[in-house]
PDB file of C-alpha atoms in Angstrom:
ATOM      1  CA  MET A 284      46.776  21.344  10.225  1.00 48.00           C
ATOM      2  CA  THR A 285      47.301  19.356  13.444  1.00 46.00           C
ATOM      3  CA  LYS A 286      46.827  15.588  13.691  1.00 42.00           C
ATOM      4  CA  THR A 287      43.850  16.126  16.005  1.00 38.00           C
ATOM      5  CA  THR A 288      42.211  18.486  13.519  1.00 39.00           C
ATOM      6  CA  SER A 289      42.864  16.033  10.681  1.00 41.00           C
ATOM      7  CA  ARG A 290      41.257  13.198  12.636  1.00 40.00           C
ATOM      8  CA  LEU A 291      38.203  15.311  13.450  1.00 37.00           C
ATOM      9  CA  LEU A 292      37.850  16.333   9.795  1.00 38.00           C
ATOM     10  CA  ALA A 293      38.166  12.720   8.651  1.00 39.00           C
ATOM     11  CA  THR A 294      35.538  11.656  11.175  1.00 37.00           C
ATOM     12  CA  ALA A 295      33.183  14.410  10.018  1.00 38.00           C
ATOM     13  CA  LEU A 296      33.650  13.467   6.369  1.00 34.00           C
ATOM     14  CA  SER A 297      33.041   9.788   7.139  1.00 37.00           C
ATOM     15  CA  PHE A 298      29.851  10.646   9.016  1.00 35.00           C
ATOM     16  CA  THR A 299      28.652  12.819   6.145  1.00 33.00           C
ATOM     17  CA  PHE A 300      29.329   9.987   3.669  1.00 34.00           C
ATOM     18  CA  LEU A 301      27.460   7.452   5.776  1.00 35.00           C
ATOM     19  CA  MET A 302      24.482   9.753   6.196  1.00 38.00           C
ATOM     20  CA  GLY A 303      24.424  10.321   2.451  1.00 40.00           C
ATOM     21  CA  ALA A 304      24.381   6.572   1.842  1.00 44.00           C
ATOM     22  CA  PHE A 305      21.198   6.162   3.858  1.00 50.00           C
ATOM     23  CA  ILE A 306      18.613   8.880   3.377  1.00 55.00           C
ATOM     24  CA  PRO A 307      15.662   8.154   5.649  1.00 62.00           C
ATOM     25  CA  ALA A 308      12.112   8.802   4.558  1.00 65.00           C
ATOM     26  CA  GLU A 309       9.897  11.198   6.424  1.00 66.00           C
ATOM     27  CA  ALA A 310       6.194  11.867   6.777  1.00 66.00           C
ATOM     28  CA  GLY A 311       6.233  14.537   4.104  1.00 84.00           C
ATOM     29  CA  GLN A 312       3.018  15.441   2.345  1.00 94.00           C
ATOM     30  CA  ALA A 313       2.769  13.902  -1.105  1.00 97.00           C
ATOM     31  CA  SER A 314      -0.012  13.145  -3.550  1.00 98.00           C
ATOM     32  CA  ILE A 315      -0.771  11.970  -7.057  1.00 98.00           C
ATOM     33  CA  VAL A 316      -3.814  11.196  -9.201  1.00 98.00           C
ATOM     34  CA  VAL A 317      -3.457   8.934 -12.232  1.00 97.00           C
ATOM     35  CA  ASP A 318      -5.835   8.353 -15.119  1.00 95.00           C
ATOM     36  CA  VAL A 319      -6.078   4.563 -15.182  1.00 96.00           C
ATOM     37  CA  GLN A 320      -6.723   4.249 -18.905  1.00 92.00           C
ATOM     38  CA  SER A 321      -3.874   6.413 -20.167  1.00 91.00           C
ATOM     39  CA  GLY A 322      -1.452   6.322 -17.233  1.00 93.00           C
ATOM     40  CA  GLN A 323      -1.326  10.113 -17.359  1.00 94.00           C
ATOM     41  CA  VAL A 324      -0.610  11.956 -14.110  1.00 97.00           C
ATOM     42  CA  LEU A 325      -3.443  14.442 -13.712  1.00 96.00           C
ATOM     43  CA  GLU A 326      -2.189  16.162 -10.588  1.00 96.00           C
ATOM     44  CA  ALA A 327       0.777  15.552  -8.302  1.00 97.00           C
ATOM     45  CA  SER A 328       2.855  17.018  -5.508  1.00 96.00           C
ATOM     46  CA  ASN A 329       6.119  15.562  -4.160  1.00 97.00           C
ATOM     47  CA  GLN A 330       5.140  12.329  -5.885  1.00 97.00           C
ATOM     48  CA  ASP A 331       8.706  10.987  -6.000  1.00 97.00           C
ATOM     49  CA  ASP A 332       9.708  11.856  -2.421  1.00 97.00           C
ATOM     50  CA  LEU A 333      10.473   8.896  -0.169  1.00 97.00           C
ATOM     51  CA  ASN A 334       7.835   8.227   2.471  1.00 97.00           C
ATOM     52  CA  TYR A 335       6.889   5.349   4.750  1.00 97.00           C
ATOM     53  CA  PRO A 336       4.031   3.245   3.342  1.00 98.00           C
ATOM     54  CA  ALA A 337       2.547   2.028   6.662  1.00 96.00           C
ATOM     55  CA  SER A 338      -0.342  -0.354   5.909  1.00 96.00           C
ATOM     56  CA  LEU A 339      -0.323   0.504   2.205  1.00 98.00           C
ATOM     57  CA  THR A 340       2.368  -2.200   2.285  1.00 98.00           C
ATOM     58  CA  LYS A 341      -0.401  -4.776   2.551  1.00 97.00           C
ATOM     59  CA  MET A 342      -1.424  -3.987  -1.016  1.00 98.00           C
ATOM     60  CA  MET A 343       1.713  -5.798  -2.164  1.00 98.00           C
ATOM     61  CA  THR A 344       1.110  -8.635   0.312  1.00 98.00           C
ATOM     62  CA  LEU A 345      -2.282  -9.098  -1.302  1.00 98.00           C
ATOM     63  CA  TYR A 346      -0.846  -8.774  -4.811  1.00 98.00           C
ATOM     64  CA  LEU A 347       1.440 -11.739  -4.122  1.00 98.00           C
ATOM     65  CA  ALA A 348      -1.413 -13.670  -2.484  1.00 98.00           C
ATOM     66  CA  PHE A 349      -3.632 -13.131  -5.537  1.00 98.00           C
ATOM     67  CA  GLU A 350      -0.761 -14.163  -7.804  1.00 98.00           C
ATOM     68  CA  ALA A 351      -0.318 -17.368  -5.784  1.00 98.00           C
ATOM     69  CA  LEU A 352      -4.055 -18.059  -6.085  1.00 98.00           C
ATOM     70  CA  HIS A 353      -3.917 -17.757  -9.854  1.00 98.00           C
ATOM     71  CA  GLU A 354      -0.842 -19.979 -10.010  1.00 98.00           C
ATOM     72  CA  GLY A 355      -2.398 -22.665  -7.787  1.00 97.00           C
ATOM     73  CA  ARG A 356       0.025 -22.202  -4.895  1.00 97.00           C
ATOM     74  CA  LEU A 357      -2.839 -21.087  -2.632  1.00 97.00           C
ATOM     75  CA  SER A 358      -6.589 -21.702  -2.503  1.00 98.00           C
ATOM     76  CA  TRP A 359      -9.316 -19.632  -0.858  1.00 97.00           C
ATOM     77  CA  ASP A 360     -10.161 -22.389   1.634  1.00 96.00           C
ATOM     78  CA  GLN A 361      -6.546 -23.150   2.487  1.00 96.00           C
ATOM     79  CA  LYS A 362      -5.778 -22.999   6.215  1.00 96.00           C
ATOM     80  CA  LEU A 363      -3.048 -20.650   7.429  1.00 95.00           C
ATOM     81  CA  THR A 364      -1.496 -21.141  10.856  1.00 93.00           C
ATOM     82  CA  MET A 365      -1.048 -18.113  13.090  1.00 91.00           C
ATOM     83  CA  SER A 366       2.507 -18.318  14.401  1.00 93.00           C
ATOM     84  CA  GLU A 367       3.609 -16.679  17.627  1.00 91.00           C
ATOM     85  CA  ASN A 368       5.299 -14.100  15.437  1.00 94.00           C
ATOM     86  CA  ALA A 369       2.046 -13.343  13.599  1.00 86.00           C
ATOM     87  CA  GLU A 370       0.060 -13.237  16.836  1.00 86.00           C
ATOM     88  CA  SER A 371       2.460 -10.649  18.271  1.00 88.00           C
ATOM     89  CA  LYS A 372       1.727  -7.990  15.635  1.00 81.00           C
ATOM     90  CA  GLU A 373      -0.254  -5.202  17.277  1.00 75.00           C
ATOM     91  CA  PRO A 374      -2.511  -3.303  17.151  1.00 77.00           C
ATOM     92  CA  PHE A 375      -4.964  -4.496  14.481  1.00 73.00           C
ATOM     93  CA  LYS A 376      -5.316  -8.258  14.232  1.00 70.00           C
ATOM     94  CA  LEU A 377      -7.777 -11.142  14.216  1.00 78.00           C
ATOM     95  CA  ALA A 378      -6.276 -12.334  17.504  1.00 70.00           C
ATOM     96  CA  VAL A 379      -7.317 -15.965  17.134  1.00 71.00           C
ATOM     97  CA  GLY A 380      -4.274 -17.116  19.093  1.00 81.00           C
ATOM     98  CA  ALA A 381      -0.929 -18.622  18.186  1.00 81.00           C
ATOM     99  CA  GLY A 382      -1.240 -22.102  16.690  1.00 91.00           C
ATOM    100  CA  ARG A 383      -4.808 -21.572  15.513  1.00 91.00           C
ATOM    101  CA  LYS A 384      -5.822 -21.409  11.871  1.00 94.00           C
ATOM    102  CA  VAL A 385      -7.706 -19.087   9.544  1.00 92.00           C
ATOM    103  CA  THR A 386      -8.591 -19.592   5.900  1.00 95.00           C
ATOM    104  CA  LEU A 387      -6.927 -17.559   3.221  1.00 97.00           C
ATOM    105  CA  ARG A 388     -10.276 -15.894   2.490  1.00 94.00           C
ATOM    106  CA  GLU A 389     -10.602 -14.866   6.136  1.00 93.00           C
ATOM    107  CA  ALA A 390      -7.056 -13.517   6.103  1.00 94.00           C
ATOM    108  CA  VAL A 391      -7.573 -11.518   2.906  1.00 96.00           C
ATOM    109  CA  GLU A 392     -10.876 -10.044   4.089  1.00 93.00           C
ATOM    110  CA  ALA A 393      -9.302  -9.159   7.428  1.00 92.00           C
ATOM    111  CA  ILE A 394      -6.488  -7.321   5.646  1.00 94.00           C
ATOM    112  CA  VAL A 395      -8.865  -5.445   3.351  1.00 93.00           C
ATOM    113  CA  VAL A 396     -11.318  -4.400   6.052  1.00 91.00           C
ATOM    114  CA  LEU A 397      -9.345  -4.335   9.314  1.00 88.00           C
ATOM    115  CA  SER A 398      -5.753  -4.036   8.044  1.00 91.00           C
ATOM    116  CA  ALA A 399      -5.022  -7.072  10.218  1.00 92.00           C
ATOM    117  CA  ASN A 400      -1.287  -7.427  10.795  1.00 93.00           C
ATOM    118  CA  ASP A 401      -1.414 -11.045  11.931  1.00 92.00           C
ATOM    119  CA  ALA A 402      -3.254 -12.032   8.750  1.00 93.00           C
ATOM    120  CA  ALA A 403      -0.596 -10.350   6.597  1.00 95.00           C
ATOM    121  CA  VAL A 404       2.185 -12.192   8.438  1.00 96.00           C
ATOM    122  CA  ALA A 405       0.350 -15.511   8.147  1.00 95.00           C
ATOM    123  CA  ILE A 406       0.188 -15.117   4.360  1.00 97.00           C
ATOM    124  CA  ALA A 407       3.845 -14.091   4.233  1.00 97.00           C
ATOM    125  CA  GLU A 408       5.003 -17.065   6.275  1.00 97.00           C
ATOM    126  CA  GLN A 409       2.891 -19.444   4.184  1.00 97.00           C
ATOM    127  CA  LEU A 410       4.289 -18.181   0.894  1.00 97.00           C
ATOM    128  CA  GLY A 411       7.802 -17.135   1.870  1.00 97.00           C
ATOM    129  CA  GLY A 412       8.620 -19.120   4.992  1.00 96.00           C
ATOM    130  CA  SER A 413       9.483 -15.941   6.877  1.00 96.00           C
ATOM    131  CA  GLU A 414       8.686 -12.250   6.836  1.00 96.00           C
ATOM    132  CA  GLN A 415      12.204 -11.478   5.622  1.00 96.00           C
ATOM    133  CA  SER A 416      12.162 -13.750   2.587  1.00 98.00           C
ATOM    134  CA  PHE A 417       8.633 -12.694   1.679  1.00 98.00           C
ATOM    135  CA  ALA A 418       9.643  -9.028   1.926  1.00 98.00           C
ATOM    136  CA  ALA A 419      12.463  -9.701  -0.533  1.00 98.00           C
ATOM    137  CA  ALA A 420       9.909 -11.159  -2.946  1.00 98.00           C
ATOM    138  CA  MET A 421       7.693  -8.115  -2.380  1.00 98.00           C
ATOM    139  CA  THR A 422      10.532  -5.771  -3.311  1.00 98.00           C
ATOM    140  CA  GLU A 423      11.441  -7.838  -6.369  1.00 98.00           C
ATOM    141  CA  LYS A 424       7.839  -7.747  -7.582  1.00 98.00           C
ATOM    142  CA  ALA A 425       7.616  -4.021  -6.892  1.00 98.00           C
ATOM    143  CA  HIS A 426      10.604  -3.335  -9.111  1.00 98.00           C
ATOM    144  CA  LYS A 427       9.179  -5.548 -11.875  1.00 98.00           C
ATOM    145  CA  LEU A 428       5.991  -3.484 -11.759  1.00 98.00           C
ATOM    146  CA  GLY A 429       7.982  -0.286 -12.155  1.00 98.00           C
ATOM    147  CA  MET A 430       7.997   0.749  -8.485  1.00 98.00           C
ATOM    148  CA  THR A 431      11.655   1.669  -8.687  1.00 97.00           C
ATOM    149  CA  ASP A 432      11.896   3.635  -5.424  1.00 98.00           C
ATOM    150  CA  THR A 433      10.146   1.101  -3.175  1.00 98.00           C
ATOM    151  CA  VAL A 434      11.762  -1.253  -0.653  1.00 98.00           C
ATOM    152  CA  PHE A 435       9.665  -3.592   1.491  1.00 98.00           C
ATOM    153  CA  LYS A 436      10.927  -5.050   4.769  1.00 98.00           C
ATOM    154  CA  ASN A 437       7.792  -6.736   6.128  1.00 97.00           C
ATOM    155  CA  PRO A 438       4.313  -7.711   4.886  1.00 97.00           C
ATOM    156  CA  SER A 439       2.312  -5.568   7.325  1.00 96.00           C
ATOM    157  CA  GLY A 440       3.715  -2.062   7.073  1.00 95.00           C
ATOM    158  CA  LEU A 441       4.696  -1.927  10.734  1.00 94.00           C
ATOM    159  CA  PRO A 442       7.550   0.566  11.250  1.00 94.00           C
ATOM    160  CA  ASP A 443      10.920  -0.140   9.687  1.00 96.00           C
ATOM    161  CA  PRO A 444      13.221   2.760   8.709  1.00 95.00           C
ATOM    162  CA  GLU A 445      14.279   0.985   5.508  1.00 97.00           C
ATOM    163  CA  GLN A 446      10.747   0.284   4.281  1.00 97.00           C
ATOM    164  CA  VAL A 447      10.089   3.172   1.899  1.00 98.00           C
ATOM    165  CA  THR A 448       8.010   4.102  -1.115  1.00 98.00           C
ATOM    166  CA  THR A 449       6.652   7.070  -3.037  1.00 98.00           C
ATOM    167  CA  ALA A 450       3.197   8.295  -3.952  1.00 98.00           C
ATOM    168  CA  ARG A 451       3.951   7.488  -7.592  1.00 98.00           C
ATOM    169  CA  ASP A 452       4.937   3.910  -6.729  1.00 98.00           C
ATOM    170  CA  MET A 453       1.787   3.403  -4.666  1.00 98.00           C
ATOM    171  CA  ALA A 454      -0.326   4.590  -7.598  1.00 98.00           C
ATOM    172  CA  THR A 455       1.489   2.076  -9.800  1.00 98.00           C
ATOM    173  CA  LEU A 456       0.672  -0.681  -7.319  1.00 98.00           C
ATOM    174  CA  GLY A 457      -2.982   0.326  -7.111  1.00 98.00           C
ATOM    175  CA  VAL A 458      -3.334   0.256 -10.893  1.00 97.00           C
ATOM    176  CA  SER A 459      -1.414  -3.036 -11.098  1.00 98.00           C
ATOM    177  CA  LEU A 460      -3.774  -4.724  -8.646  1.00 97.00           C
ATOM    178  CA  MET A 461      -6.749  -3.481 -10.628  1.00 96.00           C
ATOM    179  CA  ARG A 462      -5.294  -4.559 -13.967  1.00 96.00           C
ATOM    180  CA  ASP A 463      -3.783  -7.924 -13.029  1.00 98.00           C
ATOM    181  CA  PHE A 464      -6.496  -9.183 -10.653  1.00 98.00           C
ATOM    182  CA  PRO A 465      -9.777  -7.481 -11.616  1.00 96.00           C
ATOM    183  CA  ASP A 466     -11.990 -10.022  -9.850  1.00 96.00           C
ATOM    184  CA  GLU A 467     -10.000  -9.985  -6.613  1.00 97.00           C
ATOM    185  CA  PHE A 468      -9.742  -6.200  -6.763  1.00 96.00           C
ATOM    186  CA  LYS A 469     -13.479  -6.023  -6.104  1.00 94.00           C
ATOM    187  CA  LEU A 470     -12.734  -7.157  -2.536  1.00 94.00           C
ATOM    188  CA  PHE A 471     -11.257  -3.720  -1.824  1.00 94.00           C
ATOM    189  CA  SER A 472     -14.779  -2.284  -1.947  1.00 89.00           C
ATOM    190  CA  MET A 473     -15.763  -4.272   1.161  1.00 85.00           C
ATOM    191  CA  ARG A 474     -16.998  -1.996   3.948  1.00 75.00           C
ATOM    192  CA  GLY A 475     -17.193  -4.766   6.511  1.00 69.00           C
ATOM    193  CA  PHE A 476     -17.270  -8.522   6.968  1.00 66.00           C
ATOM    194  CA  GLN A 477     -18.359 -11.214   9.391  1.00 72.00           C
ATOM    195  CA  PHE A 478     -15.697 -13.208  11.169  1.00 69.00           C
ATOM    196  CA  ARG A 479     -16.883 -16.141  13.244  1.00 68.00           C
ATOM    197  CA  GLY A 480     -20.030 -14.436  14.434  1.00 65.00           C
ATOM    198  CA  MET A 481     -18.574 -10.930  14.755  1.00 67.00           C
ATOM    199  CA  LYS A 482     -19.589  -8.105  12.421  1.00 68.00           C
ATOM    200  CA  LEU A 483     -16.541  -5.948  11.714  1.00 63.00           C
ATOM    201  CA  ARG A 484     -16.451  -2.555   9.977  1.00 64.00           C
ATOM    202  CA  GLY A 485     -13.557  -1.059   8.037  1.00 66.00           C
ATOM    203  CA  HIS A 486     -11.714   2.241   8.352  1.00 69.00           C
ATOM    204  CA  ASN A 487     -11.872   3.538   4.778  1.00 80.00           C
ATOM    205  CA  ASN A 488     -14.344   6.347   5.360  1.00 81.00           C
ATOM    206  CA  LEU A 489     -14.006   7.738   1.839  1.00 89.00           C
ATOM    207  CA  MET A 490     -16.177   4.865   0.628  1.00 87.00           C
ATOM    208  CA  TYR A 491     -18.979   6.201   2.821  1.00 86.00           C
ATOM    209  CA  ARG A 492     -18.642   9.880   1.973  1.00 87.00           C
ATOM    210  CA  TYR A 493     -17.567  10.128  -1.688  1.00 93.00           C
ATOM    211  CA  ASP A 494     -19.736   8.840  -4.517  1.00 91.00           C
ATOM    212  CA  GLY A 495     -17.766   6.589  -6.852  1.00 93.00           C
ATOM    213  CA  VAL A 496     -14.971   5.561  -4.469  1.00 94.00           C
ATOM    214  CA  ASP A 497     -14.649   1.754  -4.402  1.00 91.00           C
ATOM    215  CA  GLY A 498     -11.435   1.154  -2.406  1.00 90.00           C
ATOM    216  CA  ILE A 499      -8.662   0.590  -1.807  1.00 90.00           C
ATOM    217  CA  LYS A 500      -6.377   0.984   1.308  1.00 94.00           C
ATOM    218  CA  THR A 501      -5.569   3.281   4.208  1.00 94.00           C
ATOM    219  CA  GLY A 502      -2.441   3.366   6.348  1.00 94.00           C
ATOM    220  CA  TYR A 503      -1.004   5.088   9.414  1.00 93.00           C
ATOM    221  CA  THR A 504       2.003   4.999  11.700  1.00 93.00           C
ATOM    222  CA  ASP A 505       3.566   7.808  13.721  1.00 93.00           C
ATOM    223  CA  ALA A 506       6.420   7.937  11.209  1.00 94.00           C
ATOM    224  CA  SER A 507       4.294   7.847   8.049  1.00 96.00           C
ATOM    225  CA  GLY A 508       1.388  10.069   8.939  1.00 96.00           C
ATOM    226  CA  TYR A 509      -2.008   9.282   7.425  1.00 96.00           C
ATOM    227  CA  ASN A 510      -1.905   7.639   3.980  1.00 97.00           C
ATOM    228  CA  VAL A 511      -4.518   6.419   1.527  1.00 97.00           C
ATOM    229  CA  VAL A 512      -4.693   4.926  -1.952  1.00 97.00           C
ATOM    230  CA  THR A 513      -8.098   5.443  -3.545  1.00 97.00           C
ATOM    231  CA  SER A 514      -9.811   4.079  -6.622  1.00 97.00           C
ATOM    232  CA  ALA A 515     -12.759   6.038  -7.959  1.00 96.00           C
ATOM    233  CA  LEU A 516     -15.094   5.423 -10.879  1.00 93.00           C
ATOM    234  CA  LYS A 517     -17.489   8.101 -12.061  1.00 90.00           C
ATOM    235  CA  ASN A 518     -19.559   8.172 -15.252  1.00 82.00           C
ATOM    236  CA  GLY A 519     -17.390   5.431 -16.735  1.00 79.00           C
ATOM    237  CA  ARG A 520     -14.140   7.216 -15.894  1.00 83.00           C
ATOM    238  CA  ARG A 521     -11.608   5.823 -13.393  1.00 94.00           C
ATOM    239  CA  VAL A 522      -8.673   7.296 -11.523  1.00 97.00           C
ATOM    240  CA  VAL A 523      -6.337   6.116  -8.781  1.00 98.00           C
ATOM    241  CA  GLY A 524      -5.235   8.676  -6.212  1.00 98.00           C
ATOM    242  CA  VAL A 525      -2.648   8.615  -3.438  1.00 98.00           C
ATOM    243  CA  VAL A 526      -2.300  10.922  -0.435  1.00 98.00           C
ATOM    244  CA  MET A 527       0.585  10.460   2.013  1.00 98.00           C
ATOM    245  CA  GLY A 528       1.874  12.121   5.158  1.00 96.00           C
ATOM    246  CA  GLU A 529      -1.221  13.977   6.365  1.00 96.00           C
ATOM    247  CA  LYS A 530      -1.590  14.982  10.017  1.00 95.00           C
ATOM    248  CA  THR A 531      -5.033  13.479  10.615  1.00 96.00           C
ATOM    249  CA  ALA A 532      -7.353  11.012   8.918  1.00 93.00           C
ATOM    250  CA  GLY A 533      -9.839  13.804   8.311  1.00 94.00           C
ATOM    251  CA  LEU A 534      -7.285  15.999   6.552  1.00 96.00           C
ATOM    252  CA  ARG A 535      -6.168  13.032   4.465  1.00 96.00           C
ATOM    253  CA  ASP A 536      -9.709  12.246   3.380  1.00 96.00           C
ATOM    254  CA  ASP A 537     -10.504  15.902   2.671  1.00 96.00           C
ATOM    255  CA  LYS A 538      -7.396  16.205   0.508  1.00 97.00           C
ATOM    256  CA  MET A 539      -8.291  13.090  -1.462  1.00 97.00           C
ATOM    257  CA  ALA A 540     -11.856  14.311  -1.970  1.00 96.00           C
ATOM    258  CA  GLY A 541     -10.492  17.596  -3.324  1.00 96.00           C
ATOM    259  CA  LEU A 542      -8.137  15.787  -5.687  1.00 97.00           C
ATOM    260  CA  LEU A 543     -10.990  13.666  -7.006  1.00 96.00           C
ATOM    261  CA  ASP A 544     -13.204  16.722  -7.449  1.00 94.00           C
ATOM    262  CA  ARG A 545     -10.544  18.382  -9.580  1.00 94.00           C
ATOM    263  CA  THR A 546      -9.401  15.409 -11.649  1.00 93.00           C
ATOM    264  CA  LEU A 547     -12.334  13.105 -12.288  1.00 91.00           C
ATOM    265  CA  PRO A 548     -13.966  15.517 -14.774  1.00 75.00           C
ATOM    266  CA  SER A 549     -10.756  15.549 -16.842  1.00 61.00           C
ATOM    267  CA  ALA A 550     -10.025  11.814 -16.665  1.00 64.00           C
ATOM    268  CA  SER A 551     -10.224   9.957 -19.944  1.00 58.00           C
ATOM    269  CA  THR A 552     -13.103   7.579 -20.580  1.00 47.00           C
ATOM    270  CA  ALA A 553     -12.865   3.999 -19.293  1.00 42.00           C
ATOM    271  CA  THR A 554     -15.631   1.459 -18.958  1.00 39.00           C
ATOM    272  CA  ALA A 555     -16.666  -0.051 -15.664  1.00 36.00           C
ATOM    273  CA  SER A 556     -16.274  -3.581 -17.000  1.00 33.00           C
ATOM    274  CA  THR A 557     -12.662  -3.194 -18.101  1.00 36.00           C
ATOM    275  CA  VAL A 558      -9.687  -1.852 -16.244  1.00 39.00           C
ATOM    276  CA  PRO A 559      -6.972  -0.901 -18.722  1.00 37.00           C
ATOM    277  CA  GLY A 560      -3.850   0.267 -16.977  1.00 39.00           C
ATOM    278  CA  ILE A 561      -0.192   1.002 -16.934  1.00 41.00           C
ATOM    279  CA  GLN A 562       1.986  -1.755 -18.328  1.00 42.00           C
ATOM    280  CA  PRO A 563       4.539  -3.263 -15.921  1.00 37.00           C
ATOM    281  CA  GLY A 564       7.612  -1.081 -15.801  1.00 37.00           C
ATOM    282  CA  ALA A 565       5.990   1.699 -17.805  1.00 41.00           C
ATOM    283  CA  THR A 566       6.493   5.322 -16.812  1.00 45.00           C
ATOM    284  CA  MET A 567       3.549   7.482 -15.905  1.00 51.00           C
ATOM    285  CA  THR A 568       3.497  10.716 -17.884  1.00 54.00           C
ATOM    286  CA  ASP A 569       3.188  13.943 -15.915  1.00 53.00           C
ATOM    287  CA  ALA A 570       0.607  16.390 -17.174  1.00 50.00           C
ATOM    288  CA  GLN A 571       0.945  19.728 -15.415  1.00 44.00           C
ATOM    289  CA  PRO A 572       1.944  18.296 -12.010  1.00 43.00           C
ATOM    290  CA  THR A 573       1.452  20.796  -9.231  1.00 40.00           C
ATOM    291  CA  LYS A 574       3.737  21.429  -6.279  1.00 38.00           C
TER     292      LYS A 574
END
């Protein structure tokens, strides 16, 4: 073997090693439906494949905001300042202008209904000082909740190749929000809100078309495709479903509706007043997952 050939082989092996060390996510189709009471997986496909969360990320931003509320580190009427960094986050935002203030309640409602990026950053900067430090706290909390394959890099879900999750982890987060903050979770059923004289409507169309759906979050970027996490309650039975990587919002919503049609009748009984769920760090049990 010549020296030139040896160098080329070494270079190729080094490149292969580096590529293996960082496996990017892709907008692959994935789904899961979980029985909230038992934690049993009722139906799933590619549920552990890495995907980009897009605005589903904001579910964790809100989880940490609700936690801070309960611990007294935030209050609903507390004023948050929109930094230039927050103001720069397109496309969905309150757009009040850098240096101006919104209340925490306004920020939370804007995230739930509009998926407002500037509101998510304002919360992150208030609690963490910067997007980067808050994202580290998001990842730490995710792992404590059992979301072992999730890494957060920002509070909004705007594109970052290292910000990844799975359908299973997003289901865990949906159930955790419901279990740990049952009163605040009711906000995810908001279909619209008024902000300083403007009436604003949300994008979660499943709440308009499917009886029993009461939240929680949609998401989209070019890299992620169309994502949704959905909570549904029917005849006292509750499930959380996740669909990721669909080509259009319509296909995403149709797929979720089909999953709910197939799994709600077999979900175990849970009452509307209580939201039993998966314990932090617990493993969901797969029951006949489909591919």
